[in-house]
mmCIF file of C-alpha atoms and ligand atoms in Angstrom:
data_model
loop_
_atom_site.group_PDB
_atom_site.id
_atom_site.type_symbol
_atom_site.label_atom_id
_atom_site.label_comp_id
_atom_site.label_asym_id
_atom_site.label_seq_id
_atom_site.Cartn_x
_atom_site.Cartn_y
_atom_site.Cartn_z
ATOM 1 C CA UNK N 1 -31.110 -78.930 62.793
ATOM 2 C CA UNK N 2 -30.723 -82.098 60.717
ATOM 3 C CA UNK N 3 -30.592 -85.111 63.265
ATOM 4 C CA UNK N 4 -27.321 -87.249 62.922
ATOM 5 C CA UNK N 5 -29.645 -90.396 61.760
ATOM 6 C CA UNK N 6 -30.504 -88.303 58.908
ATOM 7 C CA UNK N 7 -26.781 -87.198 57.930
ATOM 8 C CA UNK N 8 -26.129 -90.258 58.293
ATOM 9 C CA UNK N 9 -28.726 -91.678 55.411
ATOM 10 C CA UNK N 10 -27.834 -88.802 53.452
ATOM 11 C CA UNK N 11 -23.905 -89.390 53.575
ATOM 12 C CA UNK N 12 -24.857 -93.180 52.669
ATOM 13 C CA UNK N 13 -27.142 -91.944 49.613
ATOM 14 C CA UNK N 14 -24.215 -89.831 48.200
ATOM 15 C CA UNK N 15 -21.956 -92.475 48.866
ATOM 16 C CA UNK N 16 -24.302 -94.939 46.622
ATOM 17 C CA UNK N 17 -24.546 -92.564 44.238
ATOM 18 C CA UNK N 18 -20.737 -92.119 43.702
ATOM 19 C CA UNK N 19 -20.153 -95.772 43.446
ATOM 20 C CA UNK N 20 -23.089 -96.309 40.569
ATOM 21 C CA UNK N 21 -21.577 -93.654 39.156
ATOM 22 C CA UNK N 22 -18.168 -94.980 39.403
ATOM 23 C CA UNK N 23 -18.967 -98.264 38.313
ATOM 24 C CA UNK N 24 -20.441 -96.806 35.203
ATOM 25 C CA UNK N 25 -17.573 -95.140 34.368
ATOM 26 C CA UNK N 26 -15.404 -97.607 33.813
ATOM 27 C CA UNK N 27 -16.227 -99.532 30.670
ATOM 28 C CA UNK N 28 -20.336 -99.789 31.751
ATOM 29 C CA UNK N 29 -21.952 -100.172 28.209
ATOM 30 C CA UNK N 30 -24.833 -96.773 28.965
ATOM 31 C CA UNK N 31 -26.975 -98.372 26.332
ATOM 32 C CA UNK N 32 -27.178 -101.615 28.667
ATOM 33 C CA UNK N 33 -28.215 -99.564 31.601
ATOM 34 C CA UNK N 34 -31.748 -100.544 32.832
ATOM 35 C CA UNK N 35 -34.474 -97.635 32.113
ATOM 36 C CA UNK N 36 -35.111 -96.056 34.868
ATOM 37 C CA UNK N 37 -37.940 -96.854 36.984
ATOM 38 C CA UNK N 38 -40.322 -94.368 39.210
ATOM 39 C CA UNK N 39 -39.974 -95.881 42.579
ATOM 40 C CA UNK N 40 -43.442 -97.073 44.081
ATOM 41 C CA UNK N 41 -43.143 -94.207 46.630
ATOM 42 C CA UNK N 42 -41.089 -91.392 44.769
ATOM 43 C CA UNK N 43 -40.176 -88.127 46.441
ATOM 44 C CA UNK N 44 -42.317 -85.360 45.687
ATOM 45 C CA UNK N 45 -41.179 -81.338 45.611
ATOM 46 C CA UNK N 46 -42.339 -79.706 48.760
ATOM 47 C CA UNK N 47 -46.237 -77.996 47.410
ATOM 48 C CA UNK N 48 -46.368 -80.290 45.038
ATOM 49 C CA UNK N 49 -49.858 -81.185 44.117
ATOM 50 C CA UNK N 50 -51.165 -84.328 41.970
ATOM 51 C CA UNK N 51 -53.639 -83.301 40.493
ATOM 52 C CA UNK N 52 -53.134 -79.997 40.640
ATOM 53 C CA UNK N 53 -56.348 -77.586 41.707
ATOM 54 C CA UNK N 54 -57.525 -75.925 38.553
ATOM 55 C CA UNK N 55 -57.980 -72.037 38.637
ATOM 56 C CA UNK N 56 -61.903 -71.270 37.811
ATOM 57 C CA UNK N 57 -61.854 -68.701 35.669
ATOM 58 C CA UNK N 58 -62.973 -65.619 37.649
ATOM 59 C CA UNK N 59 -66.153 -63.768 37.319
ATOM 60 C CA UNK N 60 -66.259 -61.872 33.892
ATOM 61 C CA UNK N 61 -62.914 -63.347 33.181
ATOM 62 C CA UNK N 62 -64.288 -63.009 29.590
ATOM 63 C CA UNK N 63 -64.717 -59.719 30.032
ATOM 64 C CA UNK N 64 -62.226 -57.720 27.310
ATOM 65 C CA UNK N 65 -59.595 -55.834 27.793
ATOM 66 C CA UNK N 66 -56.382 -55.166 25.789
ATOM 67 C CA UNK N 67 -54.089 -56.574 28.489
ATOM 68 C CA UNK N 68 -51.109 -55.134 26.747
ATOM 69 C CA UNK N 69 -52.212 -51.358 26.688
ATOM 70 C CA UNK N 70 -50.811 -49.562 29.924
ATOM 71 C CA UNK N 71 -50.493 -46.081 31.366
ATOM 72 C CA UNK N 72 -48.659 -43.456 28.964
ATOM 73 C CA UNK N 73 -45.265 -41.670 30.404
ATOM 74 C CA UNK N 74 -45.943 -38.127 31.567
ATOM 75 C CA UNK N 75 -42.771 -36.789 30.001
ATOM 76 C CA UNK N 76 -39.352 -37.754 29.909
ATOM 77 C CA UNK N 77 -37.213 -39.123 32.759
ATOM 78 C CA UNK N 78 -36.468 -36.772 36.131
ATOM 79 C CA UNK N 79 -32.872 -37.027 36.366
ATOM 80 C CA UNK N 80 -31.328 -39.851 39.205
ATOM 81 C CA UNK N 81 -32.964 -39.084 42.724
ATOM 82 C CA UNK N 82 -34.579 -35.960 41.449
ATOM 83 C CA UNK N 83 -37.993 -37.490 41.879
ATOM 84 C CA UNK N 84 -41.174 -35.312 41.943
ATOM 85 C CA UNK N 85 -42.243 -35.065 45.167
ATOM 86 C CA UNK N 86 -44.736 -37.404 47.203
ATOM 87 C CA UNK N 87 -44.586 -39.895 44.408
ATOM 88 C CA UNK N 88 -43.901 -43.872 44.592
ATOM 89 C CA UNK N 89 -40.689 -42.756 43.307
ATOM 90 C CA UNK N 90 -39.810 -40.178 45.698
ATOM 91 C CA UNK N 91 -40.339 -42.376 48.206
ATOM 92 C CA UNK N 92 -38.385 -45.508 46.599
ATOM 93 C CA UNK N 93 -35.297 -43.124 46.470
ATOM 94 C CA UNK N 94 -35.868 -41.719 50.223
ATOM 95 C CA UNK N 95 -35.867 -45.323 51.474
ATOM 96 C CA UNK N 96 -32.441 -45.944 49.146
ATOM 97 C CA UNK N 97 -33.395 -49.157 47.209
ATOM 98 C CA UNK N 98 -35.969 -50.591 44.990
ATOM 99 C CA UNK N 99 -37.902 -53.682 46.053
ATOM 100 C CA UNK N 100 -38.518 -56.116 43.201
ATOM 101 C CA UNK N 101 -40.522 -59.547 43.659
ATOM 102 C CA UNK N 102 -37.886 -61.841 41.442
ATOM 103 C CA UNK N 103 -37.762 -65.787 39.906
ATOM 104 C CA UNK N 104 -34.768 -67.346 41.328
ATOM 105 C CA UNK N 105 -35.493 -70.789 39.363
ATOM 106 C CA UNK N 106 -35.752 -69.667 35.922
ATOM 107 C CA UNK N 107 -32.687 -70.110 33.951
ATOM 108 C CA UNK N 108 -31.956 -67.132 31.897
ATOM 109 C CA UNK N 109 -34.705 -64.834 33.127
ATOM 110 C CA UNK N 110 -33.834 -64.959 37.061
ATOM 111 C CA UNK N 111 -31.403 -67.435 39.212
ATOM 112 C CA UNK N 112 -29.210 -67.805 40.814
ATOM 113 C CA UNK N 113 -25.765 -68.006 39.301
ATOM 114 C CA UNK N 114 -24.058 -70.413 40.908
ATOM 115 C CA UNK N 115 -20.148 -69.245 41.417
ATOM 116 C CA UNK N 116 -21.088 -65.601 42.832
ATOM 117 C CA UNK N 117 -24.527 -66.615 44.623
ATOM 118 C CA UNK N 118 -25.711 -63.497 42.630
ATOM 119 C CA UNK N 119 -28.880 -63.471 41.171
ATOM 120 C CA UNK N 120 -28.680 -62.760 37.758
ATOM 121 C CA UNK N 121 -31.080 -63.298 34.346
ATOM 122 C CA UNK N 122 -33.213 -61.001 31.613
ATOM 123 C CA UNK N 123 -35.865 -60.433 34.621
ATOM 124 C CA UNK N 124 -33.331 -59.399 36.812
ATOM 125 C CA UNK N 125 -31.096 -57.000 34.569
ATOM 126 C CA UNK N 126 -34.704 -55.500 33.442
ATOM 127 C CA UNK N 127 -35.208 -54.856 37.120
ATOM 128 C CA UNK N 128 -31.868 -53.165 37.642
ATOM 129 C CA UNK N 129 -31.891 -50.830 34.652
ATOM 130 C CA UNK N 130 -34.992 -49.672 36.360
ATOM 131 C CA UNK N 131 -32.906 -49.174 39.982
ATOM 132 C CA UNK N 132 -30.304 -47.075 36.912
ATOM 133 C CA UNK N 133 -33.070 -44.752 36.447
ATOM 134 C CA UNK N 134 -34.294 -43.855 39.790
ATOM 135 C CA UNK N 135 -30.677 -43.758 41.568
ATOM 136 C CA UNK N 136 -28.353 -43.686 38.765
ATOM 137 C CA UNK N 137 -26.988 -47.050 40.531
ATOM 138 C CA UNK N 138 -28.554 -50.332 39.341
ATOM 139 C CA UNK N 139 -27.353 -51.606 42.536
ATOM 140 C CA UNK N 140 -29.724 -49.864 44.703
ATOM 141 C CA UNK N 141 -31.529 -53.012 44.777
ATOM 142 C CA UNK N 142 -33.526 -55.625 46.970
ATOM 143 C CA UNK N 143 -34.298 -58.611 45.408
ATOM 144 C CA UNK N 144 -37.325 -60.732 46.988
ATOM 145 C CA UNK N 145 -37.214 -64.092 45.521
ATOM 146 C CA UNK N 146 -40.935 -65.258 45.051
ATOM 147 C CA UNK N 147 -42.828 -67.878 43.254
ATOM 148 C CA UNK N 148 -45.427 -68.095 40.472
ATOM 149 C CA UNK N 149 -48.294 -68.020 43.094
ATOM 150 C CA UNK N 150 -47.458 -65.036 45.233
ATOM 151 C CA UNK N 151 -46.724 -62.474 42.740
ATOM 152 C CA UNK N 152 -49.709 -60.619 42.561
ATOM 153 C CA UNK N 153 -50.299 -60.763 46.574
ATOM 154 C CA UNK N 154 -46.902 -59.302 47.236
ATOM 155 C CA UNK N 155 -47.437 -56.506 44.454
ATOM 156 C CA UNK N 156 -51.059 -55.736 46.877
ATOM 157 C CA UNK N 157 -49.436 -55.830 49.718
ATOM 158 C CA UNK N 158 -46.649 -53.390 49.326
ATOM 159 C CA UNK N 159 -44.064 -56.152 50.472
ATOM 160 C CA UNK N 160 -42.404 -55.145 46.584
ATOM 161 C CA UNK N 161 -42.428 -51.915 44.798
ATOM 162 C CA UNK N 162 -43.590 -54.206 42.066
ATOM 163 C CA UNK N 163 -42.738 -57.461 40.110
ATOM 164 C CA UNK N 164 -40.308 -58.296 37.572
ATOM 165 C CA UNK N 165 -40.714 -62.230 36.955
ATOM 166 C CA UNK N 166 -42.130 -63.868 33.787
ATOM 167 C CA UNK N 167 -45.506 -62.469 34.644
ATOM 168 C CA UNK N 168 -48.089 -62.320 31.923
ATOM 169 C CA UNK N 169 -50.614 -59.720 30.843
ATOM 170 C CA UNK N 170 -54.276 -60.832 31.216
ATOM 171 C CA UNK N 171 -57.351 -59.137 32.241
ATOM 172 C CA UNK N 172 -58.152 -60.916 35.036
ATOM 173 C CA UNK N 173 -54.729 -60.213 36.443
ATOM 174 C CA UNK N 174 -55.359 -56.384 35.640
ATOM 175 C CA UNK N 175 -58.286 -55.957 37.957
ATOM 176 C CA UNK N 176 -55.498 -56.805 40.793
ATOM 177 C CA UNK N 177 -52.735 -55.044 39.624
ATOM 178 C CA UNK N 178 -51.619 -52.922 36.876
ATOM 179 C CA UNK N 179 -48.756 -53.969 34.242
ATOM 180 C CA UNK N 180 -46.455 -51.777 32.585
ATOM 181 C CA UNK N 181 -46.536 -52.267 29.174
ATOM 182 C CA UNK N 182 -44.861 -55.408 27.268
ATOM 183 C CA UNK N 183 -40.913 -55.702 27.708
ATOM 184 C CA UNK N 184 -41.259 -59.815 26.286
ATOM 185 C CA UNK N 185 -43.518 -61.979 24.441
ATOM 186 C CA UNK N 186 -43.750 -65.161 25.163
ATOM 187 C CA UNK N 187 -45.686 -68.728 24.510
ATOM 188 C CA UNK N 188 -46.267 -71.857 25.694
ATOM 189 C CA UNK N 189 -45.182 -74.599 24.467
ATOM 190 C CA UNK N 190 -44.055 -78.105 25.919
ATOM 191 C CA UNK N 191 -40.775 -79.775 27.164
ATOM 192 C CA UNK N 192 -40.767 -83.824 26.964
ATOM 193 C CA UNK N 193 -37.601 -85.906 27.092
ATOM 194 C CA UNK N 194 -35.988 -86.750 23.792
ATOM 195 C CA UNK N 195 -36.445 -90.142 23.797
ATOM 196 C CA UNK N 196 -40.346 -89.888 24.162
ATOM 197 C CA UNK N 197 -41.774 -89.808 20.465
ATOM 198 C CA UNK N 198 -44.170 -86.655 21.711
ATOM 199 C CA UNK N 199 -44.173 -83.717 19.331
ATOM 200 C CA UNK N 200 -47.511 -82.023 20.283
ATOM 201 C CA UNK N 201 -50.260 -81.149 22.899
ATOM 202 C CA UNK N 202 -52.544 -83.591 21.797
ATOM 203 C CA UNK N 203 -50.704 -86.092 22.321
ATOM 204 C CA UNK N 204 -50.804 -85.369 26.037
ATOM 205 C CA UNK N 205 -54.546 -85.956 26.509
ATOM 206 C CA UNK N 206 -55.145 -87.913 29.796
ATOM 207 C CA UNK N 207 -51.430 -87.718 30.694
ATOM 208 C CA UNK N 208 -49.874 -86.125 33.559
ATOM 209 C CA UNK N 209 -47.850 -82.394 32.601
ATOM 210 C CA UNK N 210 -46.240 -79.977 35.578
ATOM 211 C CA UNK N 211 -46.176 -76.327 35.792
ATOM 212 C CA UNK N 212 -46.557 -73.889 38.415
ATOM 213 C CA UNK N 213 -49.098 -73.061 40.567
ATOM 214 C CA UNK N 214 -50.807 -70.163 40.249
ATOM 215 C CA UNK N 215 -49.434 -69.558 36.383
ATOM 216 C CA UNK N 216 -51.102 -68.808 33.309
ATOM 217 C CA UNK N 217 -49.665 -72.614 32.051
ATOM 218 C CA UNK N 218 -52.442 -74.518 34.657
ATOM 219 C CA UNK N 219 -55.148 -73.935 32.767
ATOM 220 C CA UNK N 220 -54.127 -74.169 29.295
ATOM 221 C CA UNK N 221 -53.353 -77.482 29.970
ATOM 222 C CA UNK N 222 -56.363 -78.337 32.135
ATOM 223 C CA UNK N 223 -57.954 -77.199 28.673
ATOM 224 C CA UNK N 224 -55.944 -79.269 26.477
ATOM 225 C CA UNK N 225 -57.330 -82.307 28.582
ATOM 226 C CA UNK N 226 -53.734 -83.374 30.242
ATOM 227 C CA UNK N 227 -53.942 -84.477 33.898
ATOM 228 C CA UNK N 228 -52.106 -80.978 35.465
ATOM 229 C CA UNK N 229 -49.841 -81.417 38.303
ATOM 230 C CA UNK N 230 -48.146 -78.668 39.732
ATOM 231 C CA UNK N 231 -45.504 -77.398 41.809
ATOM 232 C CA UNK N 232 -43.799 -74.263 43.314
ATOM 233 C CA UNK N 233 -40.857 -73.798 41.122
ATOM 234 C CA UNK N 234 -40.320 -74.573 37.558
ATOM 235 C CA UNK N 235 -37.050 -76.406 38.327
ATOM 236 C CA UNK N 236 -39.245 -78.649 40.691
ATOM 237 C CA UNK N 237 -41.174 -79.797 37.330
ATOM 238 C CA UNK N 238 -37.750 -80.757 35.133
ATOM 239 C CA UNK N 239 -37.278 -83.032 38.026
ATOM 240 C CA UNK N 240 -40.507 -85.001 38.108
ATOM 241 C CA UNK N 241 -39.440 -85.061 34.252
ATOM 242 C CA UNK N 242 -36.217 -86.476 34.735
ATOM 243 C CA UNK N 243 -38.366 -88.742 37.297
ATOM 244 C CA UNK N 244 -41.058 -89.753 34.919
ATOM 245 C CA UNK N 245 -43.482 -88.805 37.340
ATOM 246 C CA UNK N 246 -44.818 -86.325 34.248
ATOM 247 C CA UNK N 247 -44.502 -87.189 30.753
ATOM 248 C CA UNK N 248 -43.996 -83.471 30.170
ATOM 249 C CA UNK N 249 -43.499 -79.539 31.681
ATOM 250 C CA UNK N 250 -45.849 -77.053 29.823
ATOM 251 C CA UNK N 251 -45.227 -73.294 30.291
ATOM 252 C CA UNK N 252 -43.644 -70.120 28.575
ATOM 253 C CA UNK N 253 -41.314 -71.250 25.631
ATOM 254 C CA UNK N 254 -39.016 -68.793 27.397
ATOM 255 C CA UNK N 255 -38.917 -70.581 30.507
ATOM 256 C CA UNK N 256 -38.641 -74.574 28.748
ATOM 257 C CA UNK N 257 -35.898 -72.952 26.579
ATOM 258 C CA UNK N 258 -34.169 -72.821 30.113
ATOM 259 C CA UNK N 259 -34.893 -76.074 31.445
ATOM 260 C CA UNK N 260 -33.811 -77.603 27.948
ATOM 261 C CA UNK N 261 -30.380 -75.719 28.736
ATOM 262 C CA UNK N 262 -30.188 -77.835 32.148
ATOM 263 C CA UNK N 263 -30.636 -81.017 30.865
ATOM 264 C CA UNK N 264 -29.638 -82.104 27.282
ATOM 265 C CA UNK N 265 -32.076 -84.725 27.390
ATOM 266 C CA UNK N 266 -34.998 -83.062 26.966
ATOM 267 C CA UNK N 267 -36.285 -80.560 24.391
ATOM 268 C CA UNK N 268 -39.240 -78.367 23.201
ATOM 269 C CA UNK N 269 -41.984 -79.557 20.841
ATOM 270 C CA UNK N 270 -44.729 -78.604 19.111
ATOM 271 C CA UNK N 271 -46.086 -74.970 18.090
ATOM 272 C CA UNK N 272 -46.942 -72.301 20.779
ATOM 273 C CA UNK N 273 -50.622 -72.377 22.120
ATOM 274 C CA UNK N 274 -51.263 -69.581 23.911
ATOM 275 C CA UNK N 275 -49.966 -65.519 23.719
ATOM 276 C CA UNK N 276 -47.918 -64.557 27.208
ATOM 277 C CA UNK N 277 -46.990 -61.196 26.872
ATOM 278 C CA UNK N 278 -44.700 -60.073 30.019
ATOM 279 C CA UNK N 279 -45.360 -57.132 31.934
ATOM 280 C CA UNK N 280 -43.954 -56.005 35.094
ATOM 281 C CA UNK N 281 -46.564 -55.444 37.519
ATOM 282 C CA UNK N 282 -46.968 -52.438 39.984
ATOM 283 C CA UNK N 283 -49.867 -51.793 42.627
ATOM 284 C CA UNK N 284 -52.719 -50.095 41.463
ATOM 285 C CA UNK N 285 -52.268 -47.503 43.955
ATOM 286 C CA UNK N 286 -49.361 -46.157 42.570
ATOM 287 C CA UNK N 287 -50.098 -45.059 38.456
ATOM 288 C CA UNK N 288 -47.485 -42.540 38.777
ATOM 289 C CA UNK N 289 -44.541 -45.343 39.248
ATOM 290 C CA UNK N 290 -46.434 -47.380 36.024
ATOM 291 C CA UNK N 291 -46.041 -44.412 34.016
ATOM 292 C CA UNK N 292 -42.114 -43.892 35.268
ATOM 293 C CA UNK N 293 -41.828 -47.623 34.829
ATOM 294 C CA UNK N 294 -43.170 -46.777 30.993
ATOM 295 C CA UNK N 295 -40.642 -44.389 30.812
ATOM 296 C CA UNK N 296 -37.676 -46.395 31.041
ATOM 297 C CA UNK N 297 -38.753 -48.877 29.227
ATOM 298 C CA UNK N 298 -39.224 -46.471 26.030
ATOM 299 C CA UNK N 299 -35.800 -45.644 27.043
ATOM 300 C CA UNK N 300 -34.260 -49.098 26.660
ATOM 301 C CA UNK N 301 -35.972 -50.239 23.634
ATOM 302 C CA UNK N 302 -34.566 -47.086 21.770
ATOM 303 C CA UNK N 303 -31.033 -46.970 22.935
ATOM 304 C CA UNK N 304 -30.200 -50.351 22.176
ATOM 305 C CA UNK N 305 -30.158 -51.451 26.107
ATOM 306 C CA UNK N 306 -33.547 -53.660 25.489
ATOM 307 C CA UNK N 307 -31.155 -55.732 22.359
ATOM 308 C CA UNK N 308 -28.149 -56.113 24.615
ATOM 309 C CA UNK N 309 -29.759 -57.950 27.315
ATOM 310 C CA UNK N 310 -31.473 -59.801 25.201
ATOM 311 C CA UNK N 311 -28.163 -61.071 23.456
ATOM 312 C CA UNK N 312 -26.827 -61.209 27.245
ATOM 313 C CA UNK N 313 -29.520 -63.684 28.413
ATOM 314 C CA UNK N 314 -31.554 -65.193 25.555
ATOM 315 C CA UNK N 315 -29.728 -66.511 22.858
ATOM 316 C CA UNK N 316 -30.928 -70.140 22.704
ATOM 317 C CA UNK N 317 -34.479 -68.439 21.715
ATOM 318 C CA UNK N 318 -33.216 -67.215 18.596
ATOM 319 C CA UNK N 319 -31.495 -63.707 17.158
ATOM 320 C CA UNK N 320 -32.977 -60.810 18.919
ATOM 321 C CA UNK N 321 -36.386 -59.944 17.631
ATOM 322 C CA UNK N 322 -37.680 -56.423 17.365
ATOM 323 C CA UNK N 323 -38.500 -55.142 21.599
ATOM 324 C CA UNK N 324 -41.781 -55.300 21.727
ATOM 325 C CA UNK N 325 -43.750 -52.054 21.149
ATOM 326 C CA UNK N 326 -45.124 -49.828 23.499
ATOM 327 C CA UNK N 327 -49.596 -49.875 23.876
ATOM 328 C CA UNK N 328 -51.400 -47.648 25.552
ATOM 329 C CA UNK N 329 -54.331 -47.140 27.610
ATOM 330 C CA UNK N 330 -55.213 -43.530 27.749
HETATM 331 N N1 LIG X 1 -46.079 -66.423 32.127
HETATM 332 C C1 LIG X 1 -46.824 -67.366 32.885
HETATM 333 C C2 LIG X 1 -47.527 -66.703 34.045
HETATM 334 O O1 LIG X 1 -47.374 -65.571 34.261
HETATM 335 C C3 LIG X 1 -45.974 -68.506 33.403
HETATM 336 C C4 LIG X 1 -44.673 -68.069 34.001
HETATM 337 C C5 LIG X 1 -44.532 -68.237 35.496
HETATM 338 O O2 LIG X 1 -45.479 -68.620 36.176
HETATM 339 O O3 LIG X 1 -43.419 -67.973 35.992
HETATM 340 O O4 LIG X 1 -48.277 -67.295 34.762
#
């Protein structure tokens, strides 16, 4: 329970923050407004970590793979709750709802809309056509909402049927879990304020940039010499923007192209850096729900369903490309 010494400070912060924002409405010159300043002892995001612990890249990380070729579909779709038996599927459908591992901070790919409470997104809609195919209900759902950092442990340890959250392909990743195969491609790029003058990467050597922990974005730019900080959520890391505690996010363009949407202030720069394909990632124990899994997606980038939710969701990246096609493994 909050103590009434705290309401009370945070009644008295709101109630500062309604008269600055009063006074500036009426007449205030904005251009005379001070810059804003980082305060000597800012807040910091829950997790959030300054510098941020670089990822090693595991043992035979360099080892290749094609991280985009998955399991092939072993015939078309049962019908709705016809599963075969002693399957992951069978047993999705006897326990009456799918369990998907979900963003709920990512703006367009899954969060939370804000008048029904619903979570909603490209992610999420991806996750429910797959609920469609199982029930014939993409209601029969659970969504878990996790971050960037626990996706692959909740995948291993059955707490999800599997995950459906900007997740990139990459081989070190596929000796955990295994992906389905590409439903997005994505790249990184960065997301600076507008006012800043930065247009690239390398302009951010020595500086501090925020992403996620435990994403693909950490590294790349630990590599592109930037001082990484990172926190749990990508919404955490527009705020340390709008804070200047970073002079810049770095992830998946398809994530900045969000945050950009949340705050006209800021935009994307500079060319993509790195290749994130998404896959949605299933345990390794269960093959027979990744080749399903394959199945439905070969269903919705034929019949048009993979184009509609990307004209749903994703406009602000451009017209709808071409779904990405299918690879496989065997
Ligand atoms: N696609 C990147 C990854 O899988 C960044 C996205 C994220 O962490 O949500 O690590």
């Amino acid at each position: 329970m909050m103590s009434r010494h705290l309401v009370g400070r945070l009644l008295a912060g709101l109630l500062t923050v309604v008269v600055t924002a009063g006074a500036a409405g009426c007449g205030a010159d904005d251009a005379a407004l001070p810059d804003y300043q980082v305060p000597a002892d800012p807040p910091r995001p829950v997790g959030m970590r300054d510098p941020a612990v670089v990822p090693s890249s595991a043992p035979n990380a360099s080892e290749s793979c094609n991280p985009r070729a998955s399991l092939r579909p072993s015939g078309a779709l049962p019908p709705p709750r016809q599963m075969p038996p002693r399957t992951a599927m069978a047993r999705i459908v006897q326990r009456g709802r799918l369990v998907v591992g979900v963003d709920q901070n990512s703006y367009q790919f899954g969060f939370r809309d804000p008048l029904t409470g619903e979570l909603t997104g490209f992610d999420i809609d991806i996750a429910r056509e797959i609920a469609r195919s199982l029930f014939g209900d993409p209601d029969k759902i659970q969504f878990r909402a996790i971050s960037s950092a626990d996706r692959i442990k909740v995948v291993k340890d059955g707490t999800v049927d599997m995950v459906v959250r900007t997740m990139t392909m990459n081989c070190e990743r596929w000796r955990e879990v295994s992906f389905s195969t590409e439903y997005f491609t994505a790249g990184q790029r960065i997301l600076v304020t507008r006012s800043s003058g930065i247009e690239s990467i390398a302009q951010l050597r020595g500086k501090k940039v925020c992403a996620a922990d435990g994403s693909t974005s950490i590294r790349n730019i630990a590599e592109a010499g930037t001082i990484p900080v990172s926190v749990v959520n990508w919404t955490d890391c527009l705020v340390l923007l709008q804070q200047n505690q970073v002079v810049a996010v770095s992830t998946d363009d398809s994530i900045l192209a969000g945050l950009a949407a949340q705050d006209p202030n800021t935009q994307v720069v500079g060319p993509r850096f790195s290749d994130e394909p998404y896959g949605i990632a299933i345990a390794k124990t269960s093959p027979e729900l990744v080749r399903f899994v394959n199945a439905v997606l070969e269903k919705i980038r034929s019949d048009g369903t993979w184009t509609r939710l990307y004209n749903r969701w994703l406009r602000s990246l451009g017209p709808a490309p071409a779904p990405p096609k299918a690879q496989y493994r065997d």
